mmCIF file of C-alpha atoms in Angstrom:
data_model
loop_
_atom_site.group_PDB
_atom_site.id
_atom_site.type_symbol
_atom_site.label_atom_id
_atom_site.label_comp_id
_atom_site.label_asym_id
_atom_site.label_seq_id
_atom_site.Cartn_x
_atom_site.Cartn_y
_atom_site.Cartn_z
ATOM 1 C CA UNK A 1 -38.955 22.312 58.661
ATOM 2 C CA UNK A 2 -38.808 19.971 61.646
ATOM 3 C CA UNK A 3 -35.379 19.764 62.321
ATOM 4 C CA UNK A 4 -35.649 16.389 64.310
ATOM 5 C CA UNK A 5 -36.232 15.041 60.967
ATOM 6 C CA UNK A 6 -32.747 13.810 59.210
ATOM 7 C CA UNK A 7 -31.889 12.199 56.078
ATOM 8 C CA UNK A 8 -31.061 8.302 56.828
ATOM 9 C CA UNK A 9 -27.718 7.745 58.387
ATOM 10 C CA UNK A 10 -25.345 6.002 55.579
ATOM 11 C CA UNK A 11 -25.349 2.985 57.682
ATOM 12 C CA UNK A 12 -29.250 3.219 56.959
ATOM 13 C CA UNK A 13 -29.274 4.011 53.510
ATOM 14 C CA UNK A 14 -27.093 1.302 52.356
ATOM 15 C CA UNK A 15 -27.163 -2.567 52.637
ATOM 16 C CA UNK A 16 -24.643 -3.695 54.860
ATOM 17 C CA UNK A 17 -21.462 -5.267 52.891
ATOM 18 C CA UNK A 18 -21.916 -8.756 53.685
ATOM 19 C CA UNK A 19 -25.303 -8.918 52.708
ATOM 20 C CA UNK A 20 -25.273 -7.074 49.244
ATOM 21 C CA UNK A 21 -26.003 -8.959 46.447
ATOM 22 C CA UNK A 22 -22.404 -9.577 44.922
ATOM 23 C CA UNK A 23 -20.997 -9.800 48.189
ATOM 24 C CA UNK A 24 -23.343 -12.190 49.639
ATOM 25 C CA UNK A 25 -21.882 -15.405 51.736
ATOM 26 C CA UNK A 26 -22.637 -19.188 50.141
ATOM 27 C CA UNK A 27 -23.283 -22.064 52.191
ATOM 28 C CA UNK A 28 -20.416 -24.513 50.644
ATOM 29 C CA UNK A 29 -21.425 -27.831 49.464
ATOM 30 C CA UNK A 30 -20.116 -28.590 46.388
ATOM 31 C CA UNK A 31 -16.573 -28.356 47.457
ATOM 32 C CA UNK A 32 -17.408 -30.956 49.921
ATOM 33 C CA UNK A 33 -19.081 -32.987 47.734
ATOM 34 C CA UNK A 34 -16.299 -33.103 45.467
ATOM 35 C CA UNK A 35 -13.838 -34.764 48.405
ATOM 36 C CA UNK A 36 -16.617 -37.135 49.317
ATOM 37 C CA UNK A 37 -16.884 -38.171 45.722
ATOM 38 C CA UNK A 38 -13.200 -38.281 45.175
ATOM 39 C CA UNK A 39 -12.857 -40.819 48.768
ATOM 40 C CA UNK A 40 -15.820 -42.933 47.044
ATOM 41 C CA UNK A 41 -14.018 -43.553 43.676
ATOM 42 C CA UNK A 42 -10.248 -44.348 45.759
ATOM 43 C CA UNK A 43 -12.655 -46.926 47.822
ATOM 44 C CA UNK A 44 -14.248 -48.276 44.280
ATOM 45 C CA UNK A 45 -10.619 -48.897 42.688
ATOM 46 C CA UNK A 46 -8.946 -50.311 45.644
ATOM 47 C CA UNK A 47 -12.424 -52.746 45.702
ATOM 48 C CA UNK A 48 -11.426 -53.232 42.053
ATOM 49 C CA UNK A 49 -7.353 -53.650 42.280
ATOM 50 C CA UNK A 50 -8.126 -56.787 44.646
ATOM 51 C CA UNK A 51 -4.811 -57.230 45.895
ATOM 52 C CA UNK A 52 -4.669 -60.310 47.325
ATOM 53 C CA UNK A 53 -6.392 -62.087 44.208
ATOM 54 C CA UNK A 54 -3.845 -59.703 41.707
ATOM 55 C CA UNK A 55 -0.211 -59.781 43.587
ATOM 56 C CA UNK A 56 1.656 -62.163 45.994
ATOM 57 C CA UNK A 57 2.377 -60.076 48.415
ATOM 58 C CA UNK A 58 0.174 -57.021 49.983
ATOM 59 C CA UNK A 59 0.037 -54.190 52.580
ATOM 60 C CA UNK A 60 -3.072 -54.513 55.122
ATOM 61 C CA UNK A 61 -3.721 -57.709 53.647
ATOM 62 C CA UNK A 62 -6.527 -57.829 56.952
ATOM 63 C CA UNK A 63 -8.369 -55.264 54.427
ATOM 64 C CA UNK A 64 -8.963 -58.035 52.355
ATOM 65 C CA UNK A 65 -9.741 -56.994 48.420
ATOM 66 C CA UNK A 66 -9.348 -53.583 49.735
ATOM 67 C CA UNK A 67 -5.675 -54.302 50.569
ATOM 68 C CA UNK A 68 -2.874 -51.821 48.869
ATOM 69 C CA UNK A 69 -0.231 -53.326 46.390
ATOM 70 C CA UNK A 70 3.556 -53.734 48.137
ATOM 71 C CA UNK A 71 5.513 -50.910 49.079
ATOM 72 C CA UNK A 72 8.192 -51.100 46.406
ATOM 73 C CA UNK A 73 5.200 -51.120 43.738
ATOM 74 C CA UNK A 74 3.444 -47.898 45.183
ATOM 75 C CA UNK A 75 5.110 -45.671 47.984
ATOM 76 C CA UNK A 76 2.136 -43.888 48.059
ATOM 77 C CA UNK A 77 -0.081 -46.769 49.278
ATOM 78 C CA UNK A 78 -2.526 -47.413 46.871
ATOM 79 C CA UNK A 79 -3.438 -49.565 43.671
ATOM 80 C CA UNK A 80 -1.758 -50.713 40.873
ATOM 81 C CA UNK A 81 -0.859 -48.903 37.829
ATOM 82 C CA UNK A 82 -2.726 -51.310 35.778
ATOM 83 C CA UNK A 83 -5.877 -51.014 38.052
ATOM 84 C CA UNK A 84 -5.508 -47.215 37.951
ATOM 85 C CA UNK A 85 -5.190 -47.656 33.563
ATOM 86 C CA UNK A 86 -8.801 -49.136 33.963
ATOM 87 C CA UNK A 87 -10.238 -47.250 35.747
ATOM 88 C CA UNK A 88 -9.434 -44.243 33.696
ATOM 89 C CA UNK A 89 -6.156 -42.841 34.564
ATOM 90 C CA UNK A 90 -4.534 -40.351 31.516
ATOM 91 C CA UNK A 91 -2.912 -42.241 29.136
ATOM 92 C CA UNK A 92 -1.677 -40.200 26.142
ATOM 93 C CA UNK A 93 -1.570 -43.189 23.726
ATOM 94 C CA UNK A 94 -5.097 -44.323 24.547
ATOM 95 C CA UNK A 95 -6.552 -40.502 24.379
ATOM 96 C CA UNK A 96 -4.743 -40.075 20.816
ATOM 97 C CA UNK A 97 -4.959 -43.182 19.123
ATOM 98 C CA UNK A 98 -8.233 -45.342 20.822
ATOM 99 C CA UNK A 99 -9.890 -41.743 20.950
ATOM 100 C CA UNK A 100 -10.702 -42.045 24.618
ATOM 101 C CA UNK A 101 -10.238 -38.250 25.369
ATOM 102 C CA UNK A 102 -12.469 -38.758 28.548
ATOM 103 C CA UNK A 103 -9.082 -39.569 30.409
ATOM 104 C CA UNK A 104 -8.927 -36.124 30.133
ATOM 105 C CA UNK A 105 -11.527 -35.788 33.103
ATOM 106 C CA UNK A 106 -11.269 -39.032 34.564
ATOM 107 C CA UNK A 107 -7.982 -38.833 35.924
ATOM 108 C CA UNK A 108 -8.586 -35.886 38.088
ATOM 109 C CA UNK A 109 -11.425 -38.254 40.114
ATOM 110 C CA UNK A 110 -8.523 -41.058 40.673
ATOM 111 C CA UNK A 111 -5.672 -41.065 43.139
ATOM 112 C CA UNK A 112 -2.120 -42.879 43.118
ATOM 113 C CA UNK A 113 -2.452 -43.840 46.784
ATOM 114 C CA UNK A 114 -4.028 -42.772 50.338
ATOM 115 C CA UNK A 115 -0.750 -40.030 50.644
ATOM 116 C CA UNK A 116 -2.007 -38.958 47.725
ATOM 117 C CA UNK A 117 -5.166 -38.497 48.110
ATOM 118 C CA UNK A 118 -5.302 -36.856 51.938
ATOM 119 C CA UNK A 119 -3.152 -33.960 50.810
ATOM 120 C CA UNK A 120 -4.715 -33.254 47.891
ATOM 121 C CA UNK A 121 -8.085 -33.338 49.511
ATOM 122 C CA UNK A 122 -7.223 -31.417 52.182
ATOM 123 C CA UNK A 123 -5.492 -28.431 49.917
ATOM 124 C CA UNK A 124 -9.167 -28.716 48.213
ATOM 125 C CA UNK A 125 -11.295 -28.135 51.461
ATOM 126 C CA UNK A 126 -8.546 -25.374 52.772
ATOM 127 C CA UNK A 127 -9.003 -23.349 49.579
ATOM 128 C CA UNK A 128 -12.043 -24.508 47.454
ATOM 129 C CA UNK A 129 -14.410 -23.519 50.491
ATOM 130 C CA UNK A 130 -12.990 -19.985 51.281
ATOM 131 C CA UNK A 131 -14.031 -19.884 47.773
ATOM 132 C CA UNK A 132 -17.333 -21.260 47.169
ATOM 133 C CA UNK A 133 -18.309 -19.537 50.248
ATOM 134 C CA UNK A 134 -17.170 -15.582 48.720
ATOM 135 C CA UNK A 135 -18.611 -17.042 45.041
ATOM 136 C CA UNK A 136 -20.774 -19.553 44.886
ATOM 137 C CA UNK A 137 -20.725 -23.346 43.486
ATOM 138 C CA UNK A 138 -21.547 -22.677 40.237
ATOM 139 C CA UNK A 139 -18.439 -20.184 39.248
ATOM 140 C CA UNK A 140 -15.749 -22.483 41.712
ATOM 141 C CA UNK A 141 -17.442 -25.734 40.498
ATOM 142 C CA UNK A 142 -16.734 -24.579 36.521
ATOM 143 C CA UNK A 143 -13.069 -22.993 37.625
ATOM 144 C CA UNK A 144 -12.300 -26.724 39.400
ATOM 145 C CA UNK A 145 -13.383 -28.824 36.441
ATOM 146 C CA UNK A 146 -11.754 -26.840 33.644
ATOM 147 C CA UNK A 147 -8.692 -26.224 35.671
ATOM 148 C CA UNK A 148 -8.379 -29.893 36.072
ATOM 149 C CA UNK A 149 -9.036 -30.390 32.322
ATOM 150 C CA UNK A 150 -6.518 -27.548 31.532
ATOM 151 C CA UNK A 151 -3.578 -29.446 33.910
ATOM 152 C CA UNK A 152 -4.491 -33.172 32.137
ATOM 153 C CA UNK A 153 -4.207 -31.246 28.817
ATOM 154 C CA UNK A 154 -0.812 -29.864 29.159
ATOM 155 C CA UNK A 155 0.010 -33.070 30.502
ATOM 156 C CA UNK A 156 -0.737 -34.994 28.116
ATOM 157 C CA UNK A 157 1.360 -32.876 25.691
ATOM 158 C CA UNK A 158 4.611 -33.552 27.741
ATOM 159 C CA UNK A 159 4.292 -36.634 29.296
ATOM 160 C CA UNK A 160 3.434 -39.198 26.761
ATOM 161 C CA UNK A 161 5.353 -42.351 27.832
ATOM 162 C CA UNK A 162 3.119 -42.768 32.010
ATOM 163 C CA UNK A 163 0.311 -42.534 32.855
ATOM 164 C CA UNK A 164 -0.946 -39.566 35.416
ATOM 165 C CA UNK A 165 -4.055 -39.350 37.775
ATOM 166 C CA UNK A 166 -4.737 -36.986 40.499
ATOM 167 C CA UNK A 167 -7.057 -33.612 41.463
ATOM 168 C CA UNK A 168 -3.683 -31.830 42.142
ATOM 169 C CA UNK A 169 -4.311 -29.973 38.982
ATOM 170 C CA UNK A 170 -7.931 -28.556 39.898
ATOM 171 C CA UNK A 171 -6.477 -27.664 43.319
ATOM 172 C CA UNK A 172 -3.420 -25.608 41.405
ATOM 173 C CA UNK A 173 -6.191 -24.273 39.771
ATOM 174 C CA UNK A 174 -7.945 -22.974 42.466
ATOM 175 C CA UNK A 175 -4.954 -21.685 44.090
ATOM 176 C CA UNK A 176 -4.368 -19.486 40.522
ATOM 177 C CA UNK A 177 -8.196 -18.922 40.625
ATOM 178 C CA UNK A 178 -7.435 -17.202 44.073
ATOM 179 C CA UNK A 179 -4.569 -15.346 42.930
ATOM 180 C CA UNK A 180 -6.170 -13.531 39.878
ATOM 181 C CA UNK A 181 -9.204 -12.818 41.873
ATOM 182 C CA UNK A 182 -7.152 -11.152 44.466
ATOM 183 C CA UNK A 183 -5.460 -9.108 41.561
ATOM 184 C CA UNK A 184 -8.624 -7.965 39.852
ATOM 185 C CA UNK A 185 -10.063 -7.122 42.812
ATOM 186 C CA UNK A 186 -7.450 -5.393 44.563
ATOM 187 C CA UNK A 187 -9.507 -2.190 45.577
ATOM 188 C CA UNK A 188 -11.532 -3.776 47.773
ATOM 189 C CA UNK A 189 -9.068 -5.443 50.026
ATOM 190 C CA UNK A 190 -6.961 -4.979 53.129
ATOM 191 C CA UNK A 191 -3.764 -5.612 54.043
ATOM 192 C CA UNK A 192 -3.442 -7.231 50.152
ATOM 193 C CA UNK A 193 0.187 -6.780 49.667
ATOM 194 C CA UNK A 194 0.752 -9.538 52.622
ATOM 195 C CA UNK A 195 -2.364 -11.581 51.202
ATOM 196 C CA UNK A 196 -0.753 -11.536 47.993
ATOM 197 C CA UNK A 197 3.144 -12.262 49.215
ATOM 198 C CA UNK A 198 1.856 -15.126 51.451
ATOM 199 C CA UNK A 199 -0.094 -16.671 48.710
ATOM 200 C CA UNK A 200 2.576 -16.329 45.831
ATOM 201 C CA UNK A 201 4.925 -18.198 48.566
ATOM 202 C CA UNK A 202 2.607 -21.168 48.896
ATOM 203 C CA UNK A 203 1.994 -21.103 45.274
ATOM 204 C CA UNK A 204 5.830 -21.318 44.395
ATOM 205 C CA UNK A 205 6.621 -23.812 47.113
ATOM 206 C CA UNK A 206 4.147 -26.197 45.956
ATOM 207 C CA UNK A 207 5.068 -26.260 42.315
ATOM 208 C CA UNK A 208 8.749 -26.194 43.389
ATOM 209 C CA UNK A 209 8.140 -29.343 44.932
ATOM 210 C CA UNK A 210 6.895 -30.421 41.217
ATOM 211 C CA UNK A 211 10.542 -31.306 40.096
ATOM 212 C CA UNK A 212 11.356 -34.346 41.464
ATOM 213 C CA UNK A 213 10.301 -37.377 39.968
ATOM 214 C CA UNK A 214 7.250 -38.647 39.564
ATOM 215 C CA UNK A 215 5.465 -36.273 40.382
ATOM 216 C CA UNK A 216 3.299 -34.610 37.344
ATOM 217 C CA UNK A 217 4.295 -31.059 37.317
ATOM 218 C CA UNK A 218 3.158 -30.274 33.698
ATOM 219 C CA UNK A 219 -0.462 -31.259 34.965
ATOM 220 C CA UNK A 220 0.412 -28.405 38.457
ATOM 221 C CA UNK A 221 1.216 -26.113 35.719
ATOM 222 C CA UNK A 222 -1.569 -26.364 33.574
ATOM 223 C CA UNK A 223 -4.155 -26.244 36.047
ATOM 224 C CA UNK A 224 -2.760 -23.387 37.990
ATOM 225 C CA UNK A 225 -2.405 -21.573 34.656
ATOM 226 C CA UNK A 226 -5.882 -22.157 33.556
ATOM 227 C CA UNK A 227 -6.997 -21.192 37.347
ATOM 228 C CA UNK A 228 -5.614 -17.961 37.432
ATOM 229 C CA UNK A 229 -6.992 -16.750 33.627
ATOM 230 C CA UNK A 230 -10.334 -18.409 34.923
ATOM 231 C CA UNK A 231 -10.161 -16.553 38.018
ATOM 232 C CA UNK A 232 -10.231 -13.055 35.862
ATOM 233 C CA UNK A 233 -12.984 -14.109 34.059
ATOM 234 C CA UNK A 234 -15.191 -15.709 36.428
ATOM 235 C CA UNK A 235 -14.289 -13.945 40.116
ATOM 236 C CA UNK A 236 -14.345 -10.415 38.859
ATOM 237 C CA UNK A 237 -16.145 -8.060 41.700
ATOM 238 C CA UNK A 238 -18.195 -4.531 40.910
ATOM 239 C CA UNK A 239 -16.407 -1.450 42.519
ATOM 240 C CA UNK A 240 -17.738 -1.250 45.965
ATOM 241 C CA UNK A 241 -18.544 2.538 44.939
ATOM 242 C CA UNK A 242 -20.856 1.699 42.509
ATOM 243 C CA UNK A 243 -22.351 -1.419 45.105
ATOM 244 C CA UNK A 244 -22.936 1.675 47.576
ATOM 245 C CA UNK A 245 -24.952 3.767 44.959
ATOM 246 C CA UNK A 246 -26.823 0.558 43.531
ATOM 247 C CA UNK A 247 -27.833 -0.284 46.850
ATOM 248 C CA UNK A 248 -28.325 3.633 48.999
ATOM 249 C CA UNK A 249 -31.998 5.069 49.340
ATOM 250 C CA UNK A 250 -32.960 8.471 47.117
ATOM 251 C CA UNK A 251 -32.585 10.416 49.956
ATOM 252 C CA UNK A 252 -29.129 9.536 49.831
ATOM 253 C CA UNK A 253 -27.197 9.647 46.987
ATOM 254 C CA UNK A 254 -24.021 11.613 46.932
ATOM 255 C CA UNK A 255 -21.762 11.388 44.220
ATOM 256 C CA UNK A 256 -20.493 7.537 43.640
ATOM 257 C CA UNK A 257 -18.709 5.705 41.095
ATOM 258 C CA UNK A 258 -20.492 5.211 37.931
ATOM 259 C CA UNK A 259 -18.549 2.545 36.271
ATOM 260 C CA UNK A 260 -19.448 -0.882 37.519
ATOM 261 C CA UNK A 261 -15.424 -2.503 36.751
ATOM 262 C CA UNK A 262 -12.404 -0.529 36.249
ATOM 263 C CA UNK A 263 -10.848 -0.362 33.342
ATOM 264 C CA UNK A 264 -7.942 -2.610 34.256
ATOM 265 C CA UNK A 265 -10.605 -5.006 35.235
ATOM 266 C CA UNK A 266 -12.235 -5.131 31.660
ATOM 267 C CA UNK A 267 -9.167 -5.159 30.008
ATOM 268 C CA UNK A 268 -7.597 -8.426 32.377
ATOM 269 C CA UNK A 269 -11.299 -9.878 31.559
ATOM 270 C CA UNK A 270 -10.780 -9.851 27.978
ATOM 271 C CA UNK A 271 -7.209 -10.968 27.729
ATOM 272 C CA UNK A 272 -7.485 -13.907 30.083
ATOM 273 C CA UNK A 273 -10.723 -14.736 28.000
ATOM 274 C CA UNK A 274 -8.718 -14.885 24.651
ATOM 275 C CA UNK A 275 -5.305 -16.605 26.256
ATOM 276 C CA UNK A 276 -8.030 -19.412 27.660
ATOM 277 C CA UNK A 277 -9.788 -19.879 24.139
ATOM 278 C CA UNK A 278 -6.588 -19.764 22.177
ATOM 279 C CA UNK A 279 -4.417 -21.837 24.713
ATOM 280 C CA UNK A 280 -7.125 -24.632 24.572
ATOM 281 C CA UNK A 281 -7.918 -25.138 21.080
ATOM 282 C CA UNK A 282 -4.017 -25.381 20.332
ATOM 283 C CA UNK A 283 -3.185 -27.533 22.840
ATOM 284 C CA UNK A 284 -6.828 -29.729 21.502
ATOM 285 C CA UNK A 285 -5.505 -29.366 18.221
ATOM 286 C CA UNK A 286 -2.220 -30.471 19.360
ATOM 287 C CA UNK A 287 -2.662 -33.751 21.319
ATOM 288 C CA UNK A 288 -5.213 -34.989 18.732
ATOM 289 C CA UNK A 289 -2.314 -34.656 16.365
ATOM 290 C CA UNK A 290 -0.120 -36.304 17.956
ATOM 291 C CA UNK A 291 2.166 -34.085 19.266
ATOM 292 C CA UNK A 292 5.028 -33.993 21.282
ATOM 293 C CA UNK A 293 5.846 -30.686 23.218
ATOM 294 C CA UNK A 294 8.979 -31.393 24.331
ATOM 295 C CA UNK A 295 10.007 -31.896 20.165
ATOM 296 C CA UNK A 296 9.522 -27.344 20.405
ATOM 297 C CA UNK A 297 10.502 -27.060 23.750
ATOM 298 C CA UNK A 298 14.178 -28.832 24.699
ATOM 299 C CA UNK A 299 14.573 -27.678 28.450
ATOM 300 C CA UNK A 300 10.585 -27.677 29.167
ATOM 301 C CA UNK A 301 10.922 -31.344 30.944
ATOM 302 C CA UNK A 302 13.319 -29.553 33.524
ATOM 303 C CA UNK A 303 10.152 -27.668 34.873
ATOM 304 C CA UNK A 304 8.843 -31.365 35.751
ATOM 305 C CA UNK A 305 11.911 -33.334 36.877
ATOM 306 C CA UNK A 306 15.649 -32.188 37.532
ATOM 307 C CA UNK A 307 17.696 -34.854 37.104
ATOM 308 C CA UNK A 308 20.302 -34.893 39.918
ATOM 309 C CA UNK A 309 23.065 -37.608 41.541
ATOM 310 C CA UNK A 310 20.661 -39.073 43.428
ATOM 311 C CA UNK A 311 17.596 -39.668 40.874
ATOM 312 C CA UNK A 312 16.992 -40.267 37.119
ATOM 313 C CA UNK A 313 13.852 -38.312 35.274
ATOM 314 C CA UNK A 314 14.344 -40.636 32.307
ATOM 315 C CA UNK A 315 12.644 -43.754 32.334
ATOM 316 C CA UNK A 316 12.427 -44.656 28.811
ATOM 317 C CA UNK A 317 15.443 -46.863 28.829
ATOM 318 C CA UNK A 318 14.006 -49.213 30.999
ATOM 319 C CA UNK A 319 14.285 -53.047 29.705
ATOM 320 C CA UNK A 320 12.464 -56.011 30.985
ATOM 321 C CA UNK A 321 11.663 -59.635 30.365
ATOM 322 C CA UNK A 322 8.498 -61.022 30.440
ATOM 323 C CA UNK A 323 6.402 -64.074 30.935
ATOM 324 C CA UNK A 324 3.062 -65.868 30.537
ATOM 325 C CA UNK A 325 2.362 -68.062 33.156
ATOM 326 C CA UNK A 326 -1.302 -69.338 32.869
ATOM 327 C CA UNK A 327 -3.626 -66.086 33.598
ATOM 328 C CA UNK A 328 -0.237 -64.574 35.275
ATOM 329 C CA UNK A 329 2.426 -62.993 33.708
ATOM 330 C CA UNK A 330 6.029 -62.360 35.217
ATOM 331 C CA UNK A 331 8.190 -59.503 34.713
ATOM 332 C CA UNK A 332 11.542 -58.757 35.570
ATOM 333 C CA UNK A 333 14.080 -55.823 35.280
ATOM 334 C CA UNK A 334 17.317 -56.494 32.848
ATOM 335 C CA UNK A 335 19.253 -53.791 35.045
ATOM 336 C CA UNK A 336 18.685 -54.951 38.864
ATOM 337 C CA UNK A 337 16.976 -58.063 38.878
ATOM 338 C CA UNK A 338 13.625 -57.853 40.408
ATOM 339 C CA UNK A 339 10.760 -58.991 38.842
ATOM 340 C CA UNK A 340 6.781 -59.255 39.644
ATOM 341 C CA UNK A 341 4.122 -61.309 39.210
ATOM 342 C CA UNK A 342 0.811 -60.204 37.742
ATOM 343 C CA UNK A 343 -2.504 -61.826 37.255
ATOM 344 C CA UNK A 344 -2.563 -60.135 33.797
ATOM 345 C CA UNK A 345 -4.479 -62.388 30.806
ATOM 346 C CA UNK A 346 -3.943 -60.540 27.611
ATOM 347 C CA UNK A 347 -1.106 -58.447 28.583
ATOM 348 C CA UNK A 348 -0.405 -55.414 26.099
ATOM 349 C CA UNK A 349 3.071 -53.993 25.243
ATOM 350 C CA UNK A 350 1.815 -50.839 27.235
ATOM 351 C CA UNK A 351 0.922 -52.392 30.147
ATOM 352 C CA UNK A 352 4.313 -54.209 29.887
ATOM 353 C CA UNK A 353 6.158 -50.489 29.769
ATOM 354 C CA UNK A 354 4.237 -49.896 32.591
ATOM 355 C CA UNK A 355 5.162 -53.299 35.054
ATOM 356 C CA UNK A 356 8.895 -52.669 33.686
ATOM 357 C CA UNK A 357 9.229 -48.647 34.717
ATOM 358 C CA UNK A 358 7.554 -49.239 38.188
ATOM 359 C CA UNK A 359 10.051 -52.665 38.989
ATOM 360 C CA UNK A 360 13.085 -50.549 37.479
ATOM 361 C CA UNK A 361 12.846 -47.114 39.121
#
């Protein structure tokens, strides 16, 4: 036997890590795409709001119909509520009794103002691309959409009396998407305890910051709940053992993990599958019947708003007075006095509720 003649080196006999099939690196687009669509559709409804033709007063009025409604009306510089109610913004009484459950989706493409929008497309791009780029746009594109679906959903069961828009619940989903994947995949990580400590801190920061008012919590919730079951289902890895005998020559093939998951990995598969099926078609089943959460649940608005000296989470009480003035109505606040004038020509009592909480909070 020549004895210059070896078996291949491991390093020969197996595909290097990076470029094996289920490890393989994606060139991220969709992730991208989704911010760029999300920028087009803020652009479309401040084109529709029209400021200066809707309101008396504006902010950048040198923007012209692109102009944002007055500070007191949205802090977060952006478009009216009523603009935002057109354009498709959640609205539990329209979803349950005008049937249009495609609020459901439609509010996750809309945004309350340019604040608004820049941090939750940055959070997006920070994590959706880290992502797309270990799994592909298929699996993160599904995990964004039915995240955001899952955070309007729960949502919609708690807060019935505003409206809510925003893509903070697909990026809570991602974030739980990333969390679960790091769980169920823990064997083939590094330094994971600190990966897992540093994300759990981001991830409680950001939904502590879900309790004053608002801000839609419920929909952070949802989202980051459907996200991490999602993440179990669709970002499951193979055991790099059995990668390494999938991918090594005959010549060598020492003794490797048969098993393509572990066990805990097929059982946290199954389980997050059933919790997602179940959890949806209850909380379907739910909102279609009209249903109130908080009725079963008498401390679960706390998680969304806590009501302190300095701010109220209640504003159902709100009264107002209101008036048609040609294609214009006026309304004012019974408890401090202020009062705004809409181009409005068949005004609803919902859009009314509307005009009164924004003038009165």
């Amino acid at each position: 036997m020549d004895m210059n003649t070896s078996l291949p080196s491991k390093a020969e006999a197996i595909v290097e890590y990076k470029e094996m099939k289920h490890f393989k690196k994606w060139v991220p687009w969709l992730i991208p795409f989704f911010v760029i669509a999300n920028v087009i559709v803020f652009i479309f409804t401040m084109y529709v709001n029209d400021c200066p033709d809707n309101s008396i007063s504006c902010i950048a009025r040198f923007l012209g119909r692109f102009s944002f409604q007055p500070f007191n009306e949205n802090p977060l510089i952006g478009p009216s509520i009523l603009t935002l109610m057109s354009m498709g913004a959640l609205d539990v009484d329209k979803v349950v009794n005008k049937h249009q459950g495609w609020r459901l989706i439609t509010c996750m493409w809309l945004h309350g103002g340019v604040f608004h929008l820049l941090a939750n497309m940055l959070g997006i791009l920070v994590v959706g691309i880290r992502l797309e780029q270990d799994f592909g746009f298929v699996l993160i594109g599904l995990l964004f959409v039915i995240s955001g679906f899952g955070g309007s959903l729960l949502s919609s069961l708690f807060i019935q009396q505003s409206i809510s828009v925003g893509a903070s619940s697909a990026l809570f989903g991602l974030l739980g998407g990333m969390l679960s994947e790091l769980i169920t995949n823990w064997s083939i990580y590094d330094k994971r305890l600190g990966a897992l400590l540093t994300l759990v801190s981001i991830i409680t920061i950001n939904l502590a910051m879900g309790i004053f008012p608002h801000v839609d919590n419920f929909a952070h919730i949802g989202g980051f709940l459907s996200g991490f079951l999602l993440g179990f289902v669709f970002l499951i890895r193979p055991q790099f053992g059995w990668i390494k005998k999938r991918y090594a020559t005959k010549a060598y093939s020492p003794a490797l993990v048969k098993s393509k998951f572990k066990i805990y990995q097929c059982i946290s598969w199954l389980l997050a599958l059933i919790l997602l099926i179940a959890g949806f078609s209850v909380g379907l089943v739910s909102l279609l019947n009209g249903v109130d959460a908080n009725d079963h649940c008498s401390w679960c608005h706390y998680l969304s708003c806590v009501p302190i000296s300095r701010w109220s989470c209640n504003p159902k009480n709100f009264t107002c007075l209101n008036e048609q003035i040609g294609n214009h109505v006026n309304v004012t606040c019974s408890s401090n006095g202020k009062s705004i004038l809409y181009y409005m020509q068949y005004p609803t009592n919902s859009m009314i509720h509307e005009l009164c909480s924004q003038i009165c909070s």
